[in-house]
Short mmCIF file of N, CA and C in Angstrom, two decimals:
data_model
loop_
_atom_site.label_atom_id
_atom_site.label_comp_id
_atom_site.label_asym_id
_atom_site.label_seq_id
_atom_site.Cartn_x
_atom_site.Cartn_y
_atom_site.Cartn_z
N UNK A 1 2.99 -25.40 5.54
CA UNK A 1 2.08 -24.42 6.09
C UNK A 1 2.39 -23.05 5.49
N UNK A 2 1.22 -22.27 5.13
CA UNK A 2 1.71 -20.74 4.67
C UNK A 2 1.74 -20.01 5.62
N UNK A 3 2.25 -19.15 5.40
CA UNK A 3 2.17 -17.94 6.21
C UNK A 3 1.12 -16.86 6.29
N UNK A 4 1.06 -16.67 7.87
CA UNK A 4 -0.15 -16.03 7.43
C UNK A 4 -0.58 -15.28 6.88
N UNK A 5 -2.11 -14.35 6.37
CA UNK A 5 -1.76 -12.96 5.60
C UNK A 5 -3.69 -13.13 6.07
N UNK A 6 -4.03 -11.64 5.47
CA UNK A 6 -5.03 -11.14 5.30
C UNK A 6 -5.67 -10.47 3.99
N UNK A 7 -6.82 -10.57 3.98
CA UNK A 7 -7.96 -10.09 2.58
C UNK A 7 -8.59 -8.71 3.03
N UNK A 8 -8.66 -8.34 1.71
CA UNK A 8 -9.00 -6.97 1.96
C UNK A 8 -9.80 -6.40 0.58
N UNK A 9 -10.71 -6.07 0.37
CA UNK A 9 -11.44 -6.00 -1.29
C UNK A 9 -11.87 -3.51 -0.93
N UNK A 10 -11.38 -3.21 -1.17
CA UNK A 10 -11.91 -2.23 -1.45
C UNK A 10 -12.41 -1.64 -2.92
N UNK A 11 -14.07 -1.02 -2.63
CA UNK A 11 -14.73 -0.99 -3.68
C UNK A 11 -14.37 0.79 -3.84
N UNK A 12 -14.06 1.65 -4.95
CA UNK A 12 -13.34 2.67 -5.34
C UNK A 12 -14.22 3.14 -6.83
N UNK A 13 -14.94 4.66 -6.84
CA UNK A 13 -15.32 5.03 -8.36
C UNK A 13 -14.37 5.60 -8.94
N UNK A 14 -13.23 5.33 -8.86
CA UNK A 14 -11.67 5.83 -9.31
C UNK A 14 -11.84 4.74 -10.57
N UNK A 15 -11.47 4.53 -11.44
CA UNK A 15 -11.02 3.73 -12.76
C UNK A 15 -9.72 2.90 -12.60
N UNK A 16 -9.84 1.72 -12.63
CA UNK A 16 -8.92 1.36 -12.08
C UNK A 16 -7.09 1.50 -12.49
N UNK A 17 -7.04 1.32 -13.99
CA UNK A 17 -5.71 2.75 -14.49
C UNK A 17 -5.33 3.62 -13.54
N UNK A 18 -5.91 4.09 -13.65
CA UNK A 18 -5.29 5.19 -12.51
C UNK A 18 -5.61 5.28 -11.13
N UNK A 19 -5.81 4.92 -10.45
CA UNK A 19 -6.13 4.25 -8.53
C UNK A 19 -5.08 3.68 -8.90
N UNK A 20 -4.12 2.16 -9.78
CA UNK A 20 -3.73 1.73 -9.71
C UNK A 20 -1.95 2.69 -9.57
N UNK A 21 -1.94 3.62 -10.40
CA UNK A 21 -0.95 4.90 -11.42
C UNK A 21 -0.52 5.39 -9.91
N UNK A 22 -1.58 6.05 -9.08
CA UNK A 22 -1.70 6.60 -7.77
C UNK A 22 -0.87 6.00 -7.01
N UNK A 23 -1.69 4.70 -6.80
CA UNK A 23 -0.47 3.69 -5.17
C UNK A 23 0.95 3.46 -5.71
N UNK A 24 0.81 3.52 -7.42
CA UNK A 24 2.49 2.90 -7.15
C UNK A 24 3.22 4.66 -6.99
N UNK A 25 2.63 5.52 -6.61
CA UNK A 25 2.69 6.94 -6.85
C UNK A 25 3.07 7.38 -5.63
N UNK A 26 2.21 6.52 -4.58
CA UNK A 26 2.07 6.79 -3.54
C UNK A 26 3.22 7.84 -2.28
N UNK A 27 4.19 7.42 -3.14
CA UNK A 27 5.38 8.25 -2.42
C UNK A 27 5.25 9.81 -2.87
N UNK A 28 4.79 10.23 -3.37
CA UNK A 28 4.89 11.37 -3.97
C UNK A 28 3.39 12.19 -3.55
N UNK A 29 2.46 11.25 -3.47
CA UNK A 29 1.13 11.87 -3.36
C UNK A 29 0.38 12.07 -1.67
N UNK A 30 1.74 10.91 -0.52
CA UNK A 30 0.81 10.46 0.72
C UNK A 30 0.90 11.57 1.39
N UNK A 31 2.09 12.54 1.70
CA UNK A 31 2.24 13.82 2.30
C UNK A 31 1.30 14.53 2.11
N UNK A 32 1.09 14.98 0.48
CA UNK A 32 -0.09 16.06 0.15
C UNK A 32 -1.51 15.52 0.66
N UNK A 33 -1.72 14.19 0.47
CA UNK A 33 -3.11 13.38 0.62
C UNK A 33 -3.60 13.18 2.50
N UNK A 34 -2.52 12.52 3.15
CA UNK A 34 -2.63 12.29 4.44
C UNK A 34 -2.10 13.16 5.35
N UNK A 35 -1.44 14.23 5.53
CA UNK A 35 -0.85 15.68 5.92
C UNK A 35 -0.77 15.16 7.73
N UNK A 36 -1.45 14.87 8.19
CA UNK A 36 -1.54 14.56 10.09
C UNK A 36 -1.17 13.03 9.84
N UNK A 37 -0.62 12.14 9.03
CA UNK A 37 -0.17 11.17 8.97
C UNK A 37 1.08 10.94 8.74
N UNK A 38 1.18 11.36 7.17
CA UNK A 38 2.40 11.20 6.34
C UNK A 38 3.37 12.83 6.76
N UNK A 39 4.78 12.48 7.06
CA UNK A 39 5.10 13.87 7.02
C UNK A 39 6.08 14.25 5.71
N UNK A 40 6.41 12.96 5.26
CA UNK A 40 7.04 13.01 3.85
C UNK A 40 7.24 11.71 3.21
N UNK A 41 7.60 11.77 2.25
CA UNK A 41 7.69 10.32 1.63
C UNK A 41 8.96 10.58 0.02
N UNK A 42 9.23 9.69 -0.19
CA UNK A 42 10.07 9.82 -1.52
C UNK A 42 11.04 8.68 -1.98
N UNK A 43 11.22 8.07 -3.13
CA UNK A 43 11.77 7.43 -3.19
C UNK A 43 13.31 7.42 -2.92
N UNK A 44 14.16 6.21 -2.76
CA UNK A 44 15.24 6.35 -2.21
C UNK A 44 16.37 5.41 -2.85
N UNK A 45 15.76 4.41 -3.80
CA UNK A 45 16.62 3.91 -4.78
C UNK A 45 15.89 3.58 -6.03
N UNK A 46 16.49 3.61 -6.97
CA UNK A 46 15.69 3.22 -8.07
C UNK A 46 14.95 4.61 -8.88
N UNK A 47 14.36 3.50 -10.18
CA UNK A 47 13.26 4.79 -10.55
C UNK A 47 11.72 4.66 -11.07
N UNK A 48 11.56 3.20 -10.23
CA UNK A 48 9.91 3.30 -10.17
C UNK A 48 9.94 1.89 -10.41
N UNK A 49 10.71 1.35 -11.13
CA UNK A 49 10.82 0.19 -11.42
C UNK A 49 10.50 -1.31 -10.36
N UNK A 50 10.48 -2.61 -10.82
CA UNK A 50 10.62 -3.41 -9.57
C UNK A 50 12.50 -3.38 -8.99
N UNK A 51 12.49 -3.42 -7.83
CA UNK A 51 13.48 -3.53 -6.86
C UNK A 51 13.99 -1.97 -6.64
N UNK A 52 12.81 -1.04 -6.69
CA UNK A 52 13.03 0.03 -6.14
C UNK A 52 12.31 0.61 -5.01
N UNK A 53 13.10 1.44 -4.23
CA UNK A 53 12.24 0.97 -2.70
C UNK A 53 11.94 2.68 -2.40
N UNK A 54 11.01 3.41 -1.62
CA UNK A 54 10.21 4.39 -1.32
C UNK A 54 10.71 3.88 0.38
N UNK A 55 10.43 5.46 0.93
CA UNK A 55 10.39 5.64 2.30
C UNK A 55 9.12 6.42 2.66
N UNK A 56 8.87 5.99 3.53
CA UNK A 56 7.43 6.72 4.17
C UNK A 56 7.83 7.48 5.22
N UNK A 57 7.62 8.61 5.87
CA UNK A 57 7.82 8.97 7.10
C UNK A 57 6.36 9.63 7.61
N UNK A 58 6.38 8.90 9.21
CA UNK A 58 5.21 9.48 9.51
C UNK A 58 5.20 10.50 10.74
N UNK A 59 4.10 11.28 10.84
CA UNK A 59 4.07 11.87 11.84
C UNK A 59 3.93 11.25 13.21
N UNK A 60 3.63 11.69 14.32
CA UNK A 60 3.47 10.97 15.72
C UNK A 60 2.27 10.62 15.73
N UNK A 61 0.92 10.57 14.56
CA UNK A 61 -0.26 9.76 14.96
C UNK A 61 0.14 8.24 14.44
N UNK A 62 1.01 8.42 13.93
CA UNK A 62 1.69 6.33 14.01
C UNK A 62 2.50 6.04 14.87
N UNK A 63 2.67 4.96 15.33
CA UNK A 63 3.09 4.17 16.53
C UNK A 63 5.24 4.09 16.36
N UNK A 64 5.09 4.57 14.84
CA UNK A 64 6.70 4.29 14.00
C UNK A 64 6.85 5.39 13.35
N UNK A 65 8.23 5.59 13.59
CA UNK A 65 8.74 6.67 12.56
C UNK A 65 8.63 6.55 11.14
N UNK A 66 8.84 5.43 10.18
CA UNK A 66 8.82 5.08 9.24
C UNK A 66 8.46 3.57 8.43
N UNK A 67 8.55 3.95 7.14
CA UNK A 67 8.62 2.55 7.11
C UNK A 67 9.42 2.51 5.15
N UNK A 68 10.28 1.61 4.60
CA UNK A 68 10.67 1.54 3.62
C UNK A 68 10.23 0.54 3.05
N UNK A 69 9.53 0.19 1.55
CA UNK A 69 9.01 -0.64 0.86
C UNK A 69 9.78 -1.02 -0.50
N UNK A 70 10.19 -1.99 -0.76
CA UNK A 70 10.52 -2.59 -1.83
C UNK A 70 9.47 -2.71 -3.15
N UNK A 71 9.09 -2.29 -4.20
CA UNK A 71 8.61 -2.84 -4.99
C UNK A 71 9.25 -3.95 -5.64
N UNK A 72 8.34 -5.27 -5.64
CA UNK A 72 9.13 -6.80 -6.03
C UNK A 72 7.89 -6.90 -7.26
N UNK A 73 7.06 -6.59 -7.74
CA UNK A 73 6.42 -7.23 -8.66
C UNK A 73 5.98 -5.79 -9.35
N UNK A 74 5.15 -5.40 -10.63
CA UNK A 74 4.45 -4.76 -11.24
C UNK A 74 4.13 -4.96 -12.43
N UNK A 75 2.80 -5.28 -13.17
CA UNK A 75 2.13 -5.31 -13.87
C UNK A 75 1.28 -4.50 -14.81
N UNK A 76 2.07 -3.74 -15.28
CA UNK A 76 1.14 -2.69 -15.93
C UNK A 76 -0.44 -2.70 -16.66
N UNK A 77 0.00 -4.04 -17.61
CA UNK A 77 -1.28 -4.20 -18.01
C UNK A 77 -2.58 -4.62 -17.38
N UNK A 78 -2.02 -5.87 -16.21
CA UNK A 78 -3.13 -6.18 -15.34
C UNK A 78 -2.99 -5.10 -13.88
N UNK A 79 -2.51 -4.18 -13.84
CA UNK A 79 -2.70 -3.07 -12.88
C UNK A 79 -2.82 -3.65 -11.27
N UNK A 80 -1.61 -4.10 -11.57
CA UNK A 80 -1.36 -4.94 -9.69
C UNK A 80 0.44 -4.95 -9.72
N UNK A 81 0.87 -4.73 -8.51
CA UNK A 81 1.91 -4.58 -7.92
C UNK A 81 2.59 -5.10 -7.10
N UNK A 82 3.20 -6.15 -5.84
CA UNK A 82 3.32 -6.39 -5.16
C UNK A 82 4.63 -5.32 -4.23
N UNK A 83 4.12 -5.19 -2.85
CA UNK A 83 5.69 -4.13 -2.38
C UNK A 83 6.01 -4.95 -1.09
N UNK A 84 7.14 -4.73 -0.59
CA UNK A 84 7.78 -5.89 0.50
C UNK A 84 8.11 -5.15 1.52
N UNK A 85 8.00 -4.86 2.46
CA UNK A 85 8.51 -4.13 3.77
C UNK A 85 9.66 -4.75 4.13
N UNK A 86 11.21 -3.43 3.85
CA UNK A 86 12.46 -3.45 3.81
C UNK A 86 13.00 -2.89 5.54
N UNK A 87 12.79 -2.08 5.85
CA UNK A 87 13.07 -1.82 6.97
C UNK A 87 11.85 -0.91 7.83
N UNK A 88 12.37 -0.28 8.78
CA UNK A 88 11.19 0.15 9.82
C UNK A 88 9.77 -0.29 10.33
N UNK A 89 9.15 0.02 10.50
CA UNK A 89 7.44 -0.06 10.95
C UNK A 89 7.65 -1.17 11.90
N UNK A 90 7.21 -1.82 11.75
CA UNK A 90 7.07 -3.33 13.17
C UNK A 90 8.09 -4.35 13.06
N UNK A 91 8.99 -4.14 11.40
CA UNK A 91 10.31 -5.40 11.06
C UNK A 91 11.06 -5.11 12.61
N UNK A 92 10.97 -6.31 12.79
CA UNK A 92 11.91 -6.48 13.73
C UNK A 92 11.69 -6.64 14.87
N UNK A 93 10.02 -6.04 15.60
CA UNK A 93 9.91 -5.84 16.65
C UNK A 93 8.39 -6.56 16.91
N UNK A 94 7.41 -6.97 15.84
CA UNK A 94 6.43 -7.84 15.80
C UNK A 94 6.32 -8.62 14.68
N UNK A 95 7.10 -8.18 13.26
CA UNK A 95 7.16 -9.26 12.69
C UNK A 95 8.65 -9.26 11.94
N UNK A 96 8.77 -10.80 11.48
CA UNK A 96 9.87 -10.97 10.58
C UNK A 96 9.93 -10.72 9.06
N UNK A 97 8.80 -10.25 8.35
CA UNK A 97 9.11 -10.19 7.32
C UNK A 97 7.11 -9.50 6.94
N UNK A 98 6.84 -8.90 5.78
CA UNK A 98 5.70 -8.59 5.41
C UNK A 98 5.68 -8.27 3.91
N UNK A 99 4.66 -8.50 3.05
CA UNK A 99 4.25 -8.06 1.38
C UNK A 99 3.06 -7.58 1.36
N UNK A 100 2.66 -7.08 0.44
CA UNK A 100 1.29 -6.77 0.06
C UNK A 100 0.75 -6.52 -1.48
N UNK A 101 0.32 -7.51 -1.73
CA UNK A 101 -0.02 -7.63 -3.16
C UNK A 101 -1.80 -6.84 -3.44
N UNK A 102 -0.95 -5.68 -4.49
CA UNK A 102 -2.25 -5.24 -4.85
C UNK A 102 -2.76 -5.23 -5.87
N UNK A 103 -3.61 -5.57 -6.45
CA UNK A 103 -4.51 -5.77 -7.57
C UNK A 103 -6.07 -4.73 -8.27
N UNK A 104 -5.90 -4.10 -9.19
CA UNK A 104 -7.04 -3.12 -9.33
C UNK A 104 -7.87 -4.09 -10.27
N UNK A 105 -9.36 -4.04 -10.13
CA UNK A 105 -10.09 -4.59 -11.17
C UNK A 105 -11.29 -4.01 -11.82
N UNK A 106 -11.16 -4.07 -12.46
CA UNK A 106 -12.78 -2.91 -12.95
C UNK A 106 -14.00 -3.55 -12.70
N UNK A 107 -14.71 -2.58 -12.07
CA UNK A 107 -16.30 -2.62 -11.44
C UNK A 107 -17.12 -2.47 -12.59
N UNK A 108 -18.58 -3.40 -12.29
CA UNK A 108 -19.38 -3.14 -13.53
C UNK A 108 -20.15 -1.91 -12.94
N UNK A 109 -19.55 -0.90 -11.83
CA UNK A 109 -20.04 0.42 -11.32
C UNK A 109 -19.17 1.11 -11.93
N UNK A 110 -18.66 0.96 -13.18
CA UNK A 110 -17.67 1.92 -13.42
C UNK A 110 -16.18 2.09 -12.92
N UNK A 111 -16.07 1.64 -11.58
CA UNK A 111 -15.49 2.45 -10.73
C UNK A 111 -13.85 1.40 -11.33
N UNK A 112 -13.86 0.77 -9.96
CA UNK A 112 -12.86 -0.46 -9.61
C UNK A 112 -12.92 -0.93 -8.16
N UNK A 113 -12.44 -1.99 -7.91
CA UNK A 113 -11.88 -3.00 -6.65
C UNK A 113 -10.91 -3.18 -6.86
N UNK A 114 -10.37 -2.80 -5.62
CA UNK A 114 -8.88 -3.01 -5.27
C UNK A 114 -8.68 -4.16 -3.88
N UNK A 115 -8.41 -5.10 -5.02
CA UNK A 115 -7.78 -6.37 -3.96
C UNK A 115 -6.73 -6.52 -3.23
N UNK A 116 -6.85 -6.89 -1.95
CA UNK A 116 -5.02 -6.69 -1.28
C UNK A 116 -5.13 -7.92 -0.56
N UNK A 117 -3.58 -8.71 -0.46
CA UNK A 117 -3.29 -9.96 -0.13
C UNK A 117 -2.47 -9.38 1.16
N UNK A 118 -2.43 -9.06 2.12
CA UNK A 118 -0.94 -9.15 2.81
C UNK A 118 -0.45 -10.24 3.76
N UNK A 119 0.37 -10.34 3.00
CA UNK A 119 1.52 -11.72 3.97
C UNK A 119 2.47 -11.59 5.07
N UNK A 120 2.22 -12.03 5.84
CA UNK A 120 3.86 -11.64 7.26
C UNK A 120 4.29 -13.09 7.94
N UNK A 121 5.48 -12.52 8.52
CA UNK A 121 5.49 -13.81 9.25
C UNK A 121 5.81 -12.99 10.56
N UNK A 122 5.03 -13.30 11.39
CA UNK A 122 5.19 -13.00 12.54
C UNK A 122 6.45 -13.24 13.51
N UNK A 123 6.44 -12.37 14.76
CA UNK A 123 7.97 -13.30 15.26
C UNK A 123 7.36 -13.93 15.99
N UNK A 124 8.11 -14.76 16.89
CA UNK A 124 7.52 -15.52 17.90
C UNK A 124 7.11 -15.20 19.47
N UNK A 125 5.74 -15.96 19.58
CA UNK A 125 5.09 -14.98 20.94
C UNK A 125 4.36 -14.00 20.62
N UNK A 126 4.55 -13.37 19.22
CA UNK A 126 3.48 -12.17 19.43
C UNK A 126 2.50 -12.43 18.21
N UNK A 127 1.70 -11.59 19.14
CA UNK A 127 -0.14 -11.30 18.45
C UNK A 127 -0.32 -10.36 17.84
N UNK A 128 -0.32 -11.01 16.75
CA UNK A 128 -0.68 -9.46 15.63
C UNK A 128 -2.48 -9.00 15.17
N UNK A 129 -3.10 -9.43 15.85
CA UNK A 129 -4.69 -9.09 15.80
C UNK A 129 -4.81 -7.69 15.82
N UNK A 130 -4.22 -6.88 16.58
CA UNK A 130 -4.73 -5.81 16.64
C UNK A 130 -4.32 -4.90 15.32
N UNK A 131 -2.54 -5.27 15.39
CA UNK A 131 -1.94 -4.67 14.03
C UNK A 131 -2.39 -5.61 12.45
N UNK A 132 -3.35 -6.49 12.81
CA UNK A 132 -4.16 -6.51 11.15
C UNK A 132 -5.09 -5.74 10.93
N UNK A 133 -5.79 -5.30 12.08
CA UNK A 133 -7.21 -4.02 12.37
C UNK A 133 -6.53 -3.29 11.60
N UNK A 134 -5.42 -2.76 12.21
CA UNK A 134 -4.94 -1.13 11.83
C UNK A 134 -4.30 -1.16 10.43
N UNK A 135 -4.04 -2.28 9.94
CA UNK A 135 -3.21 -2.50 8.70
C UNK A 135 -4.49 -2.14 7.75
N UNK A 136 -5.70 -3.19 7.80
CA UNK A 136 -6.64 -3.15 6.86
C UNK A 136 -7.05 -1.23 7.01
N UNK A 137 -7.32 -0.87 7.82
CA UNK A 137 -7.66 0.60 7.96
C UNK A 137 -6.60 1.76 7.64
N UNK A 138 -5.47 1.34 7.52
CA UNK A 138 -4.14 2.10 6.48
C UNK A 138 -4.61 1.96 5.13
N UNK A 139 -4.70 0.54 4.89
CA UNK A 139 -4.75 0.14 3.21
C UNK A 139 -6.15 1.27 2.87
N UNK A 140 -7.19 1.10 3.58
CA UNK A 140 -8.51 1.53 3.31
C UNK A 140 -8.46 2.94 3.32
N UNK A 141 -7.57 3.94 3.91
CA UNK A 141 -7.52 4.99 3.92
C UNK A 141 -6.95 5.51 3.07
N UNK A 142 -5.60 4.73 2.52
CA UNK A 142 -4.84 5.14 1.61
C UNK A 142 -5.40 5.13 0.19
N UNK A 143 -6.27 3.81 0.01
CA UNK A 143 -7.38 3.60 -1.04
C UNK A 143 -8.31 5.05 -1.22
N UNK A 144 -8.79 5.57 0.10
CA UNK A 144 -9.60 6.50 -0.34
C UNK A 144 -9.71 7.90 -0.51
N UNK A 145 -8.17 8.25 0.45
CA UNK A 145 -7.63 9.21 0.08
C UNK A 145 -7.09 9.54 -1.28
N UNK A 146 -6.63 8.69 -1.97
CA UNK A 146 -5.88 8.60 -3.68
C UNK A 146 -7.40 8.96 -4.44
N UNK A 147 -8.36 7.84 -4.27
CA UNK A 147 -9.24 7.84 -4.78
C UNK A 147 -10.03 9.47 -4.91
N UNK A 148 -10.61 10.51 -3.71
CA UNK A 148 -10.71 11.48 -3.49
C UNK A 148 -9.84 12.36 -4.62
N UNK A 149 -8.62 12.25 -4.46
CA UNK A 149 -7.78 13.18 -4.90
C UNK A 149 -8.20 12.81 -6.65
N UNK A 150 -8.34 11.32 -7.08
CA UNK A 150 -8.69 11.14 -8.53
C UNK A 150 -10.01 11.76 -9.23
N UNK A 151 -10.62 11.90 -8.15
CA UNK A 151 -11.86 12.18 -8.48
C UNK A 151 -12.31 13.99 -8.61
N UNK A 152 -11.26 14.50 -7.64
CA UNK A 152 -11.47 15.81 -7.91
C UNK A 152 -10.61 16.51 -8.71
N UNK A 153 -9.40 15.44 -9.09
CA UNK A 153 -8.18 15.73 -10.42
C UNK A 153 -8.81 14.64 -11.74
N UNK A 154 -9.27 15.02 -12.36
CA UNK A 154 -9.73 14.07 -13.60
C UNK A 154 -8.48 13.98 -14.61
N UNK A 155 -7.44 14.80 -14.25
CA UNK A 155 -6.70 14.58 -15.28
C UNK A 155 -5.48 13.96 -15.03
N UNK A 156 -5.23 13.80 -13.49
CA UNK A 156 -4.10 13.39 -12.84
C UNK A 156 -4.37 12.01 -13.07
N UNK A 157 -3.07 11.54 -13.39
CA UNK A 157 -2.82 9.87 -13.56
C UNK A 157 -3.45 9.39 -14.45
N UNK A 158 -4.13 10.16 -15.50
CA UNK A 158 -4.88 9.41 -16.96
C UNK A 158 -4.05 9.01 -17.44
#
């Protein structure tokens, strides 16, 4: 049996190069981008590479102080990434483990789609329905906040 996970296709007039340049960026860009969300972010081992992990910190409109992500996969040429949730956010307290594989693809709008896989394993007894709502609506925000910022920086992340 797999574990469970969720689909997620966001459609983006960002290019996908760079939307893609952005999320693995994301530590550096979510503070300036999400400001009543993110209250800082930065990486904390490594230097961008896979098995280097970013910290998120959020303000009090999230339910968690933080959350730390592993990058385990990256693909430059096909512009997809996978990152692993290392400590904070719900580890521990609704689920046992979580990934999220992201994938950019170019739109015949120019733009791109950004595909997301995420996998968890839940702990036992609990219902994660509500926290897949809010997950898909993180991913989707974070998608369109980057995106925004690409669109009014044409030169950022070329």
């Amino acid at each position: 049996m797999s574990p469970p996970c969720w689909n997620l296709e966001v459609e983006s007039q960002a290019p996908a190069p760079r939307l893609f340049k952005a999320v693995l960026d994301w530590h550096n860009l979510a503070a300036k981008l999400l400001p009543d969300i993110v209250a800082s972010a930065a990486g904390v081992h490594g230097d961008g590479s896979v098995g280097s992990v970013r910290q998120i910190n959020f303000t009090s409109a999230m339910p968690f102080s933080y959350v730390k992500e592993r990058l385990d996969f990256v693909d430059f040429d096909k512009f997809e990434c996978k990152h692993s949730l290392v400590e904070g956010g719900d580890l521990g307290k609704k689920i046992e483990s979580a990934s999220t594989h992201f994938k950019f693809e170019k739109s015949s709008k120019g733009g791109c789609v950004c595909k997301v896989v995420t996998t968890y394993k839940p702990l036992p007894g609990v219902d994660n329905k509500d926290e897949i709502a809010k997950g898909k609506e993180a991913v989707i925000g974070t998608i369109k906040a980057a995106e925004a910022y690409l669109l009014a920086n044409p030169g950022a992340y070329a």
